[in-house]
CSV table of C-alpha atoms and ligand atoms in Angstrom, one decimal:
chain,number,residue,atom,x,y,z
A,53,MET,CA,93.5,152.8,73.1
A,54,ALA,CA,97.1,152.4,74.0
A,55,ASN,CA,99.7,150.5,71.9
A,56,ILE,CA,98.4,151.4,68.4
A,57,LEU,CA,101.2,152.8,66.5
A,58,PRO,CA,100.7,156.5,65.6
A,59,HIS,CA,101.2,156.0,61.8
A,60,ILE,CA,98.5,153.2,61.9
A,61,GLU,CA,96.2,155.4,63.9
A,62,ARG,CA,96.6,158.2,61.3
A,63,LEU,CA,96.1,155.8,58.4
A,64,ALA,CA,92.9,156.2,56.4
A,65,PRO,CA,91.1,152.9,55.9
A,66,TYR,CA,91.5,151.3,52.4
A,67,PRO,CA,89.0,153.0,50.1
A,68,ALA,CA,87.0,149.9,49.1
A,69,GLY,CA,84.1,150.1,46.7
A,70,ALA,CA,80.5,149.8,48.0
A,71,GLN,CA,79.1,146.3,48.5
A,72,PRO,CA,75.4,147.0,48.7
A,73,GLU,CA,72.7,144.6,50.0
A,74,LYS,CA,71.1,142.9,47.0
A,75,GLY,CA,68.0,144.9,46.2
A,76,PRO,CA,65.2,144.1,43.8
A,77,ARG,CA,67.5,145.3,41.1
A,78,THR,CA,71.1,145.7,42.0
A,79,ILE,CA,73.6,145.8,39.2
A,80,GLN,CA,77.1,145.9,40.7
A,81,LEU,CA,79.6,147.4,38.3
A,82,ASN,CA,82.0,149.0,40.8
A,83,LEU,CA,84.4,146.2,41.8
A,84,ASN,CA,85.7,144.9,38.5
A,85,GLU,CA,84.1,141.5,39.3
A,86,ASN,CA,83.6,139.0,36.5
A,87,PRO,CA,79.9,138.9,35.4
A,88,TYR,CA,80.3,135.2,34.3
A,89,PRO,CA,80.4,132.3,36.8
A,90,PRO,CA,83.7,130.4,37.3
A,91,SER,CA,84.4,127.5,35.0
A,92,PRO,CA,82.0,124.5,35.2
A,93,ARG,CA,85.0,122.5,36.4
A,94,VAL,CA,85.2,124.7,39.5
A,95,LYS,CA,81.5,123.9,40.2
A,96,GLU,CA,82.2,120.2,39.7
A,97,MET,CA,85.2,120.3,42.0
A,98,PHE,CA,83.1,122.2,44.6
A,99,GLY,CA,80.5,119.4,44.4
A,100,MET,CA,83.2,116.7,45.0
A,101,MET,CA,84.6,118.2,48.1
A,102,ASP,CA,84.4,116.2,51.4
A,103,VAL,CA,83.7,118.2,54.5
A,104,ASN,CA,85.8,115.8,56.4
A,105,ASP,CA,88.9,117.0,54.5
A,106,LEU,CA,88.5,120.3,56.4
A,107,ARG,CA,89.9,118.5,59.5
A,108,LYS,CA,93.3,118.7,57.9
A,109,TYR,CA,95.6,121.7,57.4
A,110,PRO,CA,96.0,122.7,53.7
A,111,ASP,CA,99.3,122.1,52.0
A,112,SER,CA,101.2,124.9,53.6
A,113,ARG,CA,103.5,125.5,50.6
A,114,ASN,CA,100.8,125.2,48.0
A,115,LEU,CA,103.0,122.9,45.9
A,116,GLN,CA,100.4,121.4,43.6
A,117,LEU,CA,99.0,124.8,42.5
A,118,ARG,CA,102.4,126.4,42.3
A,119,ALA,CA,103.6,123.6,40.1
A,120,ALA,CA,100.5,123.9,37.8
A,121,LEU,CA,100.9,127.6,37.6
A,122,ALA,CA,104.6,127.4,36.8
A,123,GLU,CA,104.0,124.8,34.1
A,124,ALA,CA,101.3,126.8,32.5
A,125,HIS,CA,103.7,129.7,32.2
A,126,GLY,CA,106.9,127.9,31.2
A,127,LEU,CA,108.6,128.5,34.6
A,128,SER,CA,109.7,126.2,37.5
A,129,ILE,CA,108.0,125.8,40.8
A,130,ASP,CA,110.6,127.7,42.7
A,131,GLN,CA,109.7,130.7,40.6
A,132,SER,CA,106.0,130.7,41.6
A,133,TYR,CA,104.2,131.5,44.7
A,134,CYS,CA,100.5,131.8,45.9
A,135,GLY,CA,98.8,134.2,48.3
A,136,ASN,CA,95.4,134.8,49.8
A,137,GLY,CA,94.5,137.0,46.9
A,138,SER,CA,97.3,139.1,45.2
A,139,SER,CA,96.6,141.7,47.9
A,140,GLU,CA,98.3,139.4,50.3
A,141,ILE,CA,101.3,139.0,48.0
A,142,ILE,CA,101.6,142.8,47.8
A,143,SER,CA,101.7,142.7,51.6
A,144,ASN,CA,104.3,139.9,51.6
A,145,VAL,CA,106.5,141.9,49.1
A,146,PHE,CA,106.5,144.8,51.5
A,147,SER,CA,107.4,142.6,54.5
A,148,ALA,CA,110.2,140.9,52.6
A,149,CYS,CA,111.7,143.8,50.7
A,150,PHE,CA,111.0,147.2,52.3
A,151,SER,CA,111.3,148.9,55.7
A,152,SER,CA,111.0,152.5,56.9
A,153,GLY,CA,113.4,154.5,54.8
A,154,SER,CA,112.7,152.5,51.6
A,155,SER,CA,110.8,154.2,48.8
A,156,ILE,CA,108.5,153.1,46.0
A,157,ALA,CA,107.5,155.0,42.9
A,158,VAL,CA,104.0,154.4,41.6
A,159,PRO,CA,102.0,155.9,38.7
A,160,ASP,CA,99.2,158.2,39.8
A,161,PRO,CA,96.2,157.4,39.6
A,162,SER,CA,96.7,153.8,40.5
A,163,PHE,CA,95.4,150.9,42.6
A,164,PRO,CA,95.2,152.4,46.1
A,165,LEU,CA,96.4,149.3,48.0
A,166,TYR,CA,100.1,150.2,47.2
A,167,TYR,CA,99.6,153.5,49.0
A,168,THR,CA,98.0,151.7,52.0
A,169,MET,CA,100.8,149.2,52.2
A,170,ALA,CA,103.5,151.8,52.0
A,171,SER,CA,101.8,153.7,54.8
A,172,ILE,CA,101.7,150.6,57.0
A,173,HIS,CA,105.3,149.8,56.4
A,174,GLN,CA,106.4,153.5,56.6
A,175,VAL,CA,107.8,153.3,53.1
A,176,GLU,CA,108.1,156.6,51.2
A,177,TYR,CA,105.5,156.7,48.4
A,178,ILE,CA,106.5,158.7,45.3
A,179,HIS,CA,103.6,159.7,43.1
A,180,VAL,CA,104.5,159.7,39.4
A,181,PRO,CA,101.6,161.4,37.6
A,182,THR,CA,100.4,159.8,34.4
A,183,ARG,CA,100.7,162.1,31.4
A,184,GLU,CA,97.9,164.3,30.0
A,185,ASP,CA,96.7,161.3,27.9
A,186,TRP,CA,96.8,159.0,31.0
A,187,SER,CA,99.8,157.0,29.7
A,188,VAL,CA,102.3,155.9,32.3
A,189,ASP,CA,105.4,158.2,32.4
A,190,LEU,CA,108.0,155.4,32.2
A,191,ASP,CA,110.9,157.9,32.1
A,192,SER,CA,109.9,159.5,35.4
A,193,LEU,CA,109.5,156.0,37.0
A,194,LEU,CA,113.0,155.2,35.8
A,195,GLU,CA,114.4,158.4,37.1
A,196,SER,CA,112.5,158.3,40.4
A,197,GLY,CA,115.5,157.0,42.4
A,198,ALA,CA,113.1,154.8,44.3
A,199,ASN,CA,114.0,151.3,45.6
A,200,ALA,CA,111.2,149.8,43.7
A,201,VAL,CA,108.6,150.8,41.1
A,202,VAL,CA,105.1,149.6,40.6
A,203,LEU,CA,103.6,149.2,37.1
A,204,ILE,CA,100.0,147.9,36.8
A,205,ASN,CA,99.5,146.6,33.3
A,206,PRO,CA,96.8,147.1,32.0
A,207,ASN,CA,96.7,150.0,34.4
A,208,ALA,CA,93.9,150.6,36.9
A,209,PRO,CA,91.7,152.7,36.8
A,210,THR,CA,92.5,153.8,33.3
A,211,GLY,CA,92.6,150.4,31.4
A,212,LEU,CA,95.6,151.6,29.3
A,213,LEU,CA,98.2,149.0,28.3
A,214,ASN,CA,102.0,149.3,28.2
A,215,THR,CA,103.5,147.2,25.4
A,216,PHE,CA,105.8,144.2,26.2
A,217,SER,CA,108.8,146.2,24.9
A,218,GLU,CA,108.0,149.2,27.2
A,219,VAL,CA,107.8,146.9,30.1
A,220,GLU,CA,111.1,145.3,29.2
A,221,ARG,CA,112.7,148.7,28.9
A,222,LEU,CA,111.6,149.5,32.4
A,223,VAL,CA,112.8,146.2,33.8
A,224,SER,CA,116.1,146.2,32.0
A,225,HIS,CA,117.0,149.8,32.9
A,226,PHE,CA,115.6,150.2,36.5
A,227,PRO,CA,118.2,149.1,39.0
A,228,GLY,CA,115.7,148.1,41.8
A,229,LEU,CA,112.7,145.9,42.0
A,230,VAL,CA,109.9,146.2,39.4
A,231,ILE,CA,106.5,145.1,40.8
A,232,LEU,CA,104.4,144.4,37.7
A,233,ASP,CA,100.8,143.9,38.6
A,234,GLU,CA,99.0,142.0,35.8
A,235,ALA,CA,95.7,141.6,37.6
A,236,TYR,CA,93.8,142.4,34.4
A,237,MET,CA,96.2,141.0,31.8
A,238,ASP,CA,93.8,138.2,30.7
A,239,PHE,CA,91.4,140.8,29.4
A,240,ALA,CA,94.0,142.4,27.1
A,241,ASP,CA,94.8,141.0,23.7
A,242,PRO,CA,97.3,138.2,23.9
A,243,GLY,CA,101.1,138.7,23.8
A,244,HIS,CA,101.5,141.5,26.3
A,245,SER,CA,102.2,139.6,29.5
A,246,ALA,CA,105.7,140.0,30.8
A,247,VAL,CA,105.8,136.8,32.8
A,248,SER,CA,108.4,135.3,30.5
A,249,LEU,CA,110.8,138.1,31.5
A,250,VAL,CA,111.1,136.5,34.9
A,251,LYS,CA,113.5,134.1,33.3
A,252,ARG,CA,115.9,136.9,32.2
A,253,TYR,CA,115.6,139.5,34.9
A,254,ASP,CA,116.1,139.0,38.7
A,255,ASN,CA,114.6,142.4,39.6
A,256,LEU,CA,111.1,141.5,38.4
A,257,ILE,CA,108.0,140.2,40.2
A,258,VAL,CA,104.8,139.6,38.2
A,259,LEU,CA,101.6,139.5,40.2
A,260,ARG,CA,98.5,137.8,38.9
A,261,THR,CA,95.1,136.8,40.4
A,262,PHE,CA,92.3,134.3,40.1
A,263,SER,CA,89.9,137.1,41.2
A,264,LYS,CA,89.2,138.9,37.9
A,265,ALA,CA,89.5,136.8,34.7
A,266,TYR,CA,88.8,133.5,36.5
A,267,ALA,CA,85.8,134.9,38.4
A,268,LEU,CA,87.1,133.7,41.8
A,269,CYS,CA,87.2,136.9,43.8
A,270,GLY,CA,85.5,135.1,46.7
A,271,GLY,CA,88.1,132.3,46.7
A,272,ARG,CA,91.0,134.7,47.4
A,273,ILE,CA,93.8,133.2,45.4
A,274,GLY,CA,96.6,135.3,43.9
A,275,TYR,CA,99.8,134.1,42.5
A,276,CYS,CA,103.1,135.6,41.3
A,277,PHE,CA,106.3,134.8,39.5
A,278,SER,CA,109.8,135.9,40.3
A,279,ASN,CA,113.4,134.7,40.9
A,280,PRO,CA,113.7,131.8,43.4
A,281,ALA,CA,115.4,134.0,46.1
A,282,LEU,CA,112.5,136.5,46.3
A,283,ILE,CA,110.0,133.6,46.2
A,284,GLU,CA,111.8,132.0,49.2
A,285,ALA,CA,111.7,135.4,51.0
A,286,LEU,CA,107.9,135.6,50.3
A,287,GLU,CA,107.5,132.1,51.7
A,288,LYS,CA,109.2,133.2,54.9
A,289,THR,CA,107.0,136.3,55.4
A,290,ARG,CA,103.6,134.9,54.6
A,291,ASN,CA,101.0,133.7,57.1
A,292,LEU,CA,101.0,130.0,57.8
A,293,TYR,CA,98.6,128.1,55.5
A,294,ASN,CA,97.8,131.3,53.7
A,295,VAL,CA,95.6,129.7,51.0
A,296,ASN,CA,92.9,127.4,52.3
A,297,SER,CA,92.5,123.9,51.0
A,298,ILE,CA,89.1,124.7,49.3
A,299,SER,CA,90.6,127.6,47.3
A,300,GLN,CA,93.7,125.6,46.3
A,301,LYS,CA,91.4,123.0,44.7
A,302,LEU,CA,89.1,125.5,43.1
A,303,ALA,CA,92.1,127.3,41.6
A,304,LEU,CA,93.5,124.1,40.2
A,305,ALA,CA,90.2,123.3,38.6
A,306,ALA,CA,89.9,126.8,37.1
A,307,LEU,CA,93.4,126.6,35.7
A,308,GLY,CA,92.6,123.3,34.1
A,309,ASP,CA,90.0,124.9,31.8
A,310,PRO,CA,91.8,127.4,29.6
A,311,SER,CA,89.2,127.3,26.9
A,312,TYR,CA,86.5,128.6,29.3
A,313,LEU,CA,88.8,131.5,30.3
A,314,GLU,CA,89.3,132.2,26.6
A,315,VAL,CA,85.6,132.3,25.9
A,316,THR,CA,84.5,134.4,28.9
A,317,THR,CA,87.3,136.9,28.6
A,318,ALA,CA,86.5,137.3,24.9
A,319,ALA,CA,82.9,138.0,25.8
A,320,VAL,CA,84.0,140.7,28.3
A,321,ARG,CA,86.3,142.2,25.7
A,322,ARG,CA,83.5,142.3,23.1
A,323,THR,CA,81.0,143.9,25.6
A,324,ARG,CA,83.6,146.4,26.7
A,325,ASP,CA,84.4,147.5,23.1
A,326,ASP,CA,80.7,147.7,22.1
A,327,PHE,CA,79.7,149.6,25.3
A,328,SER,CA,82.6,152.1,24.9
A,329,GLN,CA,81.4,152.8,21.4
A,330,LYS,CA,77.8,153.3,22.6
A,331,LEU,CA,79.1,155.7,25.3
A,332,ARG,CA,81.0,157.7,22.8
A,333,LEU,CA,77.8,158.1,20.7
A,334,LEU,CA,76.1,159.5,23.8
A,335,GLY,CA,78.9,162.1,24.1
A,336,PHE,CA,81.1,160.4,26.7
A,337,GLU,CA,84.9,160.4,26.3
A,338,CYS,CA,86.3,156.9,27.0
A,339,ILE,CA,89.9,155.9,27.5
A,340,PRO,CA,90.6,152.9,25.3
A,341,SER,CA,90.5,150.0,27.8
A,342,HIS,CA,92.4,146.7,27.8
A,343,ALA,CA,90.8,145.6,31.0
A,344,ASN,CA,87.3,144.7,32.3
A,345,PHE,CA,86.3,148.3,33.1
A,346,ILE,CA,86.0,151.6,31.3
A,347,LEU,CA,87.1,155.0,32.6
A,348,CYS,CA,84.9,157.6,31.0
A,349,SER,CA,83.9,161.3,31.2
A,350,PRO,CA,80.3,162.2,30.8
A,351,PRO,CA,79.3,164.7,28.1
A,352,LYS,CA,80.4,168.3,29.0
A,353,HIS,CA,76.8,169.8,28.9
A,354,LEU,CA,76.2,168.0,32.2
A,355,GLY,CA,78.6,170.5,33.9
A,356,GLU,CA,81.6,169.9,36.1
A,357,ASP,CA,79.7,167.7,38.5
A,358,GLY,CA,78.1,165.6,35.8
A,359,ALA,CA,80.0,162.4,36.8
A,360,LEU,CA,78.9,162.8,40.5
A,361,MET,CA,75.3,163.4,39.4
A,362,LEU,CA,75.3,160.3,37.2
A,363,TYR,CA,76.9,158.2,39.9
A,364,ARG,CA,74.2,159.2,42.5
A,365,LYS,CA,71.3,158.9,40.1
A,366,LEU,CA,72.5,155.5,39.0
A,367,MET,CA,72.8,154.4,42.6
A,368,ASP,CA,69.2,155.5,43.2
A,369,ARG,CA,68.3,153.1,40.4
A,370,GLY,CA,70.3,150.2,41.9
A,371,ILE,CA,73.3,150.5,39.6
A,372,TYR,CA,76.7,150.8,41.2
A,373,VAL,CA,79.6,152.2,39.3
A,374,ARG,CA,82.8,153.7,40.8
A,375,TYR,CA,83.3,157.4,41.5
A,376,TYR,CA,86.6,158.9,42.8
A,377,GLN,CA,86.7,162.3,44.5
A,378,THR,CA,90.3,163.0,43.5
A,379,PRO,CA,91.1,166.1,41.4
A,380,ARG,CA,92.0,164.2,38.1
A,381,LEU,CA,89.2,161.7,38.4
A,382,ARG,CA,86.3,163.7,39.8
A,383,ASP,CA,84.8,164.3,36.4
A,384,LYS,CA,84.9,160.5,35.5
A,385,LEU,CA,83.2,157.2,36.2
A,386,ARG,CA,84.8,153.8,36.2
A,387,ILE,CA,82.4,151.3,35.0
A,388,SER,CA,83.1,147.5,35.3
A,389,ILE,CA,81.9,145.3,32.4
A,390,GLY,CA,78.9,143.2,33.2
A,391,THR,CA,76.8,140.9,31.1
A,392,ASP,CA,75.3,142.3,27.9
A,393,GLU,CA,71.9,142.5,29.6
A,394,GLU,CA,73.3,144.5,32.5
A,395,MET,CA,75.1,146.9,30.2
A,396,ASP,CA,71.9,147.4,28.1
A,397,ILE,CA,70.0,148.4,31.3
A,398,LEU,CA,72.9,150.8,32.3
A,399,TYR,CA,72.9,152.2,28.8
A,400,ALA,CA,69.2,152.9,28.8
A,401,GLU,CA,69.5,154.7,32.2
A,402,LEU,CA,72.5,156.7,31.0
A,403,ARG,CA,70.8,157.7,27.8
A,404,SER,CA,67.8,159.1,29.6
A,405,LEU,CA,70.0,160.8,32.3
A,406,VAL,CA,72.2,162.4,29.7
A,407,THR,CA,69.3,163.7,27.5
A,408,SER,CA,67.1,164.9,30.5
A,409,PRO,CA,69.4,165.1,33.5
B,169,PLP,C1,91.8,143.5,42.0
B,169,PLP,C2,93.2,143.8,42.0
B,169,PLP,C3,94.2,143.2,42.8
B,169,PLP,C4,93.9,142.2,43.9
B,169,PLP,O1,93.2,141.2,43.6
B,169,PLP,P1,93.0,140.0,44.7
B,169,PLP,O2,91.5,139.8,44.7
B,169,PLP,O3,93.6,140.4,46.0
B,169,PLP,O4,93.8,138.9,44.1
B,169,PLP,C5,95.5,143.5,42.6
B,169,PLP,N1,95.9,144.5,41.8
B,169,PLP,C6,95.0,145.2,41.1
B,169,PLP,C7,95.5,146.3,40.2
B,169,PLP,C8,93.6,144.9,41.2
B,169,PLP,O5,92.8,145.6,40.5
């Protein structure tokens, strides 16, 4: 068809994880979704909604939710912003800050949406390989000469964490914008979030989401914190009414129940650490994760296609984990943390596949 821009025609579709039809036994551990339901307060809010309210447009500027988020993080409303998932915020940042000729430096491997966005906006994408031990090479990011750097913390798909002081070193030494994606920060031990640095550095934007720790993927609510000038620029570039009125209310309800967040993220952490330990006893190598997933390599005796074999056989059994075909990841599986019951079923399957493949 005419009119489609050549660089869009060439663009590979975003490599999303499989979303299978629910079978008799489907265990979905490939999208980093939360295995626990949203807070009971979200359910209560859902029950109280009036269909007639849908006649009206939502609050376009999302003021109530932004105020609540700002207060919860010790910031002011003009430092906070909400999007239709943090994916939309990433898109807004590209619209507001980059054009063809700009460049961003991103650790590799990483969350693939940054690559897709760079391609759409014709922004040069500089891969900065993680080191042999998968840690982010902060010096290479600093020396990249790019207009902006991206740091996902804890990183995806490795689960590794950069400390607060490492993040501050990056923000204080890098001359351009630092996009800090903390989608998984609520699963890490407390004290590592760099949201507070927004008060001190104008070149920082911190992205968060209700999708993962708050179990609201389907609600599509992301948020971020930055300096008021960048927030105002994001406001100008977003879609009108980008967060629907239902999701605004659900997010407020979720935010109002921090103890539920605490309990469910602690449960995910415990399951994650127990499961990593069990995988190691089966001969897997696991990168120590601070998120709600584990990146692991199957035992060597399964051969170089061991991960692909396990991925396929698990899928035949209705268990979906993530497999990446790329050179550094093709011998690995990324497994999202489910309930203890789901992980027990997965463990039993893995044990039998590893002992008699
Ligand atoms: C899941 C995820 C997001 C996007 O989440 P939304 O559902 O769009 O809020 C952003 N960054 C990373 C690293 C993620 O894994």
